[in-house]
PDB file of C-alpha atoms in Angstrom:
ATOM      1  CA  MET A   1     112.954 119.471  82.195  1.00 64.00           C
ATOM      2  CA  ARG A   2     114.860 121.537  79.664  1.00 73.00           C
ATOM      3  CA  LYS A   3     117.211 124.364  80.573  1.00 71.00           C
ATOM      4  CA  GLU A   4     114.909 126.980  79.055  1.00 69.00           C
ATOM      5  CA  VAL A   5     111.999 125.944  81.256  1.00 71.00           C
ATOM      6  CA  TRP A   6     114.094 126.105  84.406  1.00 79.00           C
ATOM      7  CA  PHE A   7     115.460 129.485  83.367  1.00 79.00           C
ATOM      8  CA  GLY A   8     111.949 130.832  82.729  1.00 71.00           C
ATOM      9  CA  LEU A   9     110.645 129.500  86.030  1.00 75.00           C
ATOM     10  CA  SER A  10     113.593 130.965  87.924  1.00 82.00           C
ATOM     11  CA  ILE A  11     112.978 134.378  86.329  1.00 78.00           C
ATOM     12  CA  LEU A  12     109.289 134.190  87.286  1.00 74.00           C
ATOM     13  CA  ILE A  13     110.153 133.207  90.853  1.00 81.00           C
ATOM     14  CA  ALA A  14     112.640 136.079  91.037  1.00 84.00           C
ATOM     15  CA  ILE A  15     109.945 138.515  89.861  1.00 78.00           C
ATOM     16  CA  VAL A  16     107.418 137.241  92.412  1.00 75.00           C
ATOM     17  CA  VAL A  17     109.984 137.401  95.244  1.00 82.00           C
ATOM     18  CA  ALA A  18     110.995 140.933  94.217  1.00 82.00           C
ATOM     19  CA  ILE A  19     107.342 142.001  94.214  1.00 77.00           C
ATOM     20  CA  ALA A  20     106.792 140.462  97.655  1.00 74.00           C
ATOM     21  CA  ILE A  21     109.873 142.174  99.091  1.00 82.00           C
ATOM     22  CA  LEU A  22     109.331 145.596  97.523  1.00 79.00           C
ATOM     23  CA  MET A  23     105.604 145.950  98.235  1.00 76.00           C
ATOM     24  CA  PRO A  24     104.768 147.981 101.335  1.00 78.00           C
ATOM     25  CA  SER A  25     102.541 146.692 104.094  1.00 75.00           C
ATOM     26  CA  PRO A  26      98.820 146.428 103.192  1.00 69.00           C
ATOM     27  CA  GLU A  27      97.812 149.563 105.104  1.00 73.00           C
ATOM     28  CA  ASN A  28     100.393 151.667 103.191  1.00 77.00           C
ATOM     29  CA  ILE A  29      99.515 150.495  99.661  1.00 75.00           C
ATOM     30  CA  THR A  30      98.506 153.311  97.291  1.00 79.00           C
ATOM     31  CA  ASN A  31      96.870 153.217  93.857  1.00 78.00           C
ATOM     32  CA  GLY A  32     100.301 153.411  92.233  1.00 81.00           C
ATOM     33  CA  HIS A  33     101.420 150.311  94.112  1.00 79.00           C
ATOM     34  CA  LEU A  34      98.283 148.478  93.023  1.00 81.00           C
ATOM     35  CA  GLY A  35      98.895 149.446  89.396  1.00 84.00           C
ATOM     36  CA  LEU A  36     102.464 148.160  89.505  1.00 83.00           C
ATOM     37  CA  LEU A  37     101.334 144.978  91.243  1.00 83.00           C
ATOM     38  CA  MET A  38      98.669 144.426  88.601  1.00 86.00           C
ATOM     39  CA  LEU A  39     101.170 144.978  85.781  1.00 87.00           C
ATOM     40  CA  ALA A  40     103.669 142.583  87.344  1.00 85.00           C
ATOM     41  CA  LEU A  41     101.034 139.895  87.900  1.00 84.00           C
ATOM     42  CA  ILE A  42      99.768 140.238  84.327  1.00 88.00           C
ATOM     43  CA  VAL A  43     103.305 139.813  82.985  1.00 85.00           C
ATOM     44  CA  VAL A  44     103.923 136.796  85.225  1.00 82.00           C
ATOM     45  CA  THR A  45     100.666 135.047  84.315  1.00 83.00           C
ATOM     46  CA  ILE A  46     101.142 135.644  80.592  1.00 84.00           C
ATOM     47  CA  MET A  47     104.710 134.331  80.856  1.00 80.00           C
ATOM     48  CA  LEU A  48     103.334 131.252  82.605  1.00 79.00           C
ATOM     49  CA  GLY A  49     101.262 130.597  79.496  1.00 82.00           C
ATOM     50  CA  PHE A  50      97.771 131.680  80.467  1.00 82.00           C
ATOM     51  CA  PRO A  51      95.669 133.136  77.625  1.00 88.00           C
ATOM     52  CA  THR A  52      95.847 136.918  77.535  1.00 90.00           C
ATOM     53  CA  ALA A  53      92.074 137.491  77.461  1.00 89.00           C
ATOM     54  CA  PHE A  54      91.426 135.384  80.553  1.00 89.00           C
ATOM     55  CA  THR A  55      94.425 136.909  82.321  1.00 88.00           C
ATOM     56  CA  LEU A  56      93.170 140.450  81.771  1.00 90.00           C
ATOM     57  CA  MET A  57      89.625 139.481  82.751  1.00 89.00           C
ATOM     58  CA  GLY A  58      90.760 137.719  85.914  1.00 87.00           C
ATOM     59  CA  MET A  59      93.057 140.536  86.979  1.00 88.00           C
ATOM     60  CA  GLY A  60      90.295 143.053  86.345  1.00 88.00           C
ATOM     61  CA  VAL A  61      87.850 141.148  88.525  1.00 88.00           C
ATOM     62  CA  MET A  62      90.428 140.527  91.245  1.00 87.00           C
ATOM     63  CA  PHE A  63      91.587 144.134  91.472  1.00 86.00           C
ATOM     64  CA  THR A  64      88.029 145.490  91.242  1.00 87.00           C
ATOM     65  CA  TYR A  65      87.142 143.358  94.238  1.00 85.00           C
ATOM     66  CA  LEU A  66      90.308 144.599  95.938  1.00 82.00           C
ATOM     67  CA  ALA A  67      89.213 148.202  95.283  1.00 82.00           C
ATOM     68  CA  TYR A  68      85.875 147.523  97.003  1.00 84.00           C
ATOM     69  CA  SER A  69      87.408 145.458  99.814  1.00 80.00           C
ATOM     70  CA  HIS A  70      86.864 148.249 102.350  1.00 82.00           C
ATOM     71  CA  LEU A  71      83.109 147.552 102.063  1.00 86.00           C
ATOM     72  CA  PRO A  72      81.392 144.525 103.616  1.00 90.00           C
ATOM     73  CA  MET A  73      82.097 141.327 101.675  1.00 89.00           C
ATOM     74  CA  GLN A  74      78.597 140.916 100.190  1.00 92.00           C
ATOM     75  CA  THR A  75      78.508 144.545  99.045  1.00 92.00           C
ATOM     76  CA  ALA A  76      81.997 144.288  97.524  1.00 88.00           C
ATOM     77  CA  ILE A  77      81.001 141.192  95.543  1.00 90.00           C
ATOM     78  CA  GLU A  78      77.785 142.866  94.340  1.00 92.00           C
ATOM     79  CA  GLN A  79      79.650 146.025  93.302  1.00 91.00           C
ATOM     80  CA  THR A  80      82.262 143.977  91.423  1.00 90.00           C
ATOM     81  CA  LEU A  81      79.673 141.911  89.552  1.00 91.00           C
ATOM     82  CA  ASP A  82      77.538 144.982  88.782  1.00 93.00           C
ATOM     83  CA  LEU A  83      80.572 146.752  87.358  1.00 90.00           C
ATOM     84  CA  MET A  84      81.419 143.714  85.212  1.00 90.00           C
ATOM     85  CA  VAL A  85      77.898 143.577  83.771  1.00 92.00           C
ATOM     86  CA  LEU A  86      77.712 147.330  83.136  1.00 92.00           C
ATOM     87  CA  ARG A  87      81.113 147.366  81.429  1.00 89.00           C
ATOM     88  CA  ALA A  88      80.240 144.389  79.211  1.00 87.00           C
ATOM     89  CA  TYR A  89      76.919 146.024  78.279  1.00 90.00           C
ATOM     90  CA  SER A  90      78.563 149.358  77.441  1.00 88.00           C
ATOM     91  CA  VAL A  91      81.059 147.603  75.161  1.00 85.00           C
ATOM     92  CA  MET A  92      78.302 145.646  73.397  1.00 85.00           C
ATOM     93  CA  THR A  93      76.170 148.748  72.789  1.00 87.00           C
ATOM     94  CA  ASN A  94      79.057 150.580  71.116  1.00 85.00           C
ATOM     95  CA  ASP A  95      77.855 151.487  67.613  1.00 84.00           C
ATOM     96  CA  VAL A  96      81.336 151.342  66.117  1.00 84.00           C
ATOM     97  CA  LEU A  97      81.594 147.599  66.774  1.00 83.00           C
ATOM     98  CA  ILE A  98      78.803 146.937  64.268  1.00 82.00           C
ATOM     99  CA  ALA A  99      81.304 147.681  61.493  1.00 84.00           C
ATOM    100  CA  VAL A 100      83.656 144.832  62.450  1.00 84.00           C
ATOM    101  CA  PRO A 101      81.584 141.854  61.192  1.00 87.00           C
ATOM    102  CA  LEU A 102      80.532 143.819  58.113  1.00 87.00           C
ATOM    103  CA  PHE A 103      84.158 144.643  57.351  1.00 84.00           C
ATOM    104  CA  ILE A 104      85.117 140.975  57.701  1.00 88.00           C
ATOM    105  CA  PHE A 105      82.210 139.979  55.437  1.00 90.00           C
ATOM    106  CA  MET A 106      83.271 142.526  52.807  1.00 86.00           C
ATOM    107  CA  GLY A 107      86.833 141.199  52.917  1.00 84.00           C
ATOM    108  CA  TYR A 108      85.547 137.656  52.480  1.00 89.00           C
ATOM    109  CA  LEU A 109      83.433 138.634  49.465  1.00 87.00           C
ATOM    110  CA  VAL A 110      86.293 140.565  47.873  1.00 84.00           C
ATOM    111  CA  GLU A 111      88.647 137.633  48.364  1.00 83.00           C
ATOM    112  CA  ARG A 112      86.198 135.061  46.981  1.00 88.00           C
ATOM    113  CA  ALA A 113      85.370 137.180  43.919  1.00 87.00           C
ATOM    114  CA  ASN A 114      89.065 137.861  43.201  1.00 86.00           C
ATOM    115  CA  LEU A 115      88.302 141.584  42.937  1.00 84.00           C
ATOM    116  CA  ILE A 116      91.623 142.783  44.337  1.00 82.00           C
ATOM    117  CA  GLU A 117      93.653 140.813  41.812  1.00 85.00           C
ATOM    118  CA  LYS A 118      91.488 141.972  38.898  1.00 87.00           C
ATOM    119  CA  LEU A 119      91.597 145.620  39.968  1.00 83.00           C
ATOM    120  CA  PHE A 120      95.337 145.473  40.584  1.00 81.00           C
ATOM    121  CA  LYS A 121      96.047 143.950  37.155  1.00 84.00           C
ATOM    122  CA  SER A 122      93.835 146.491  35.381  1.00 86.00           C
ATOM    123  CA  MET A 123      95.438 149.423  37.235  1.00 83.00           C
ATOM    124  CA  HIS A 124      98.877 148.056  36.435  1.00 81.00           C
ATOM    125  CA  LEU A 125      97.982 147.883  32.726  1.00 85.00           C
ATOM    126  CA  VAL A 126      96.509 151.394  32.719  1.00 86.00           C
ATOM    127  CA  LEU A 127      99.493 152.888  34.544  1.00 83.00           C
ATOM    128  CA  ALA A 128     102.193 150.817  32.777  1.00 84.00           C
ATOM    129  CA  ARG A 129     103.766 153.857  31.064  1.00 88.00           C
ATOM    130  CA  ILE A 130     104.260 155.763  34.324  1.00 85.00           C
ATOM    131  CA  PRO A 131     107.579 155.221  36.135  1.00 87.00           C
ATOM    132  CA  GLY A 132     106.944 153.249  39.316  1.00 85.00           C
ATOM    133  CA  SER A 133     103.655 151.941  37.966  1.00 83.00           C
ATOM    134  CA  LEU A 134     103.650 148.978  40.351  1.00 83.00           C
ATOM    135  CA  GLY A 135     103.713 151.271  43.382  1.00 86.00           C
ATOM    136  CA  VAL A 136     101.158 153.633  41.888  1.00 85.00           C
ATOM    137  CA  ALA A 137      98.845 150.713  41.039  1.00 84.00           C
ATOM    138  CA  THR A 138      99.165 149.442  44.608  1.00 84.00           C
ATOM    139  CA  ILE A 139      98.324 152.846  46.076  1.00 87.00           C
ATOM    140  CA  VAL A 140      95.339 153.356  43.753  1.00 84.00           C
ATOM    141  CA  THR A 141      94.014 149.859  44.496  1.00 83.00           C
ATOM    142  CA  CYS A 142      94.319 150.457  48.237  1.00 83.00           C
ATOM    143  CA  ALA A 143      92.643 153.859  47.900  1.00 86.00           C
ATOM    144  CA  VAL A 144      89.699 152.329  46.035  1.00 82.00           C
ATOM    145  CA  PHE A 145      89.125 149.712  48.717  1.00 79.00           C
ATOM    146  CA  ALA A 146      89.735 152.161  51.548  1.00 78.00           C
ATOM    147  CA  THR A 147      86.731 154.181  50.399  1.00 75.00           C
ATOM    148  CA  ALA A 148      84.476 151.112  50.308  1.00 66.00           C
TER     149      ALA A 148
END
């Protein structure tokens, strides 16, 4: 293995050992300790190369289950899964998210029709006599498409 890999693994091992040493016993863990533990584990798993989306999802599920661990096991699992479903549903019913695919579609149409280039060239010709016409043309072009 290369030096960089060994160095990265040694740093990760040092972080995990430091977390294990500095964490209090399970009966003395507070919400602040859990937050720091979650942050440290997210950093370690991302540094190990796991995809960020799956890391955040996995940590969320794991720490949600940990939050309900004082309940019986079946109830804790049900509460965790119910919370996952409710959170996913609330994100999907957000009205603002409807704009994202439409914005991407508008950008695709503008790019395919070469509208930005045509508008920029025409604004540059119109504003050619003004000092700093390139900057002014850029700002006007951006303002036109910001209102769309």
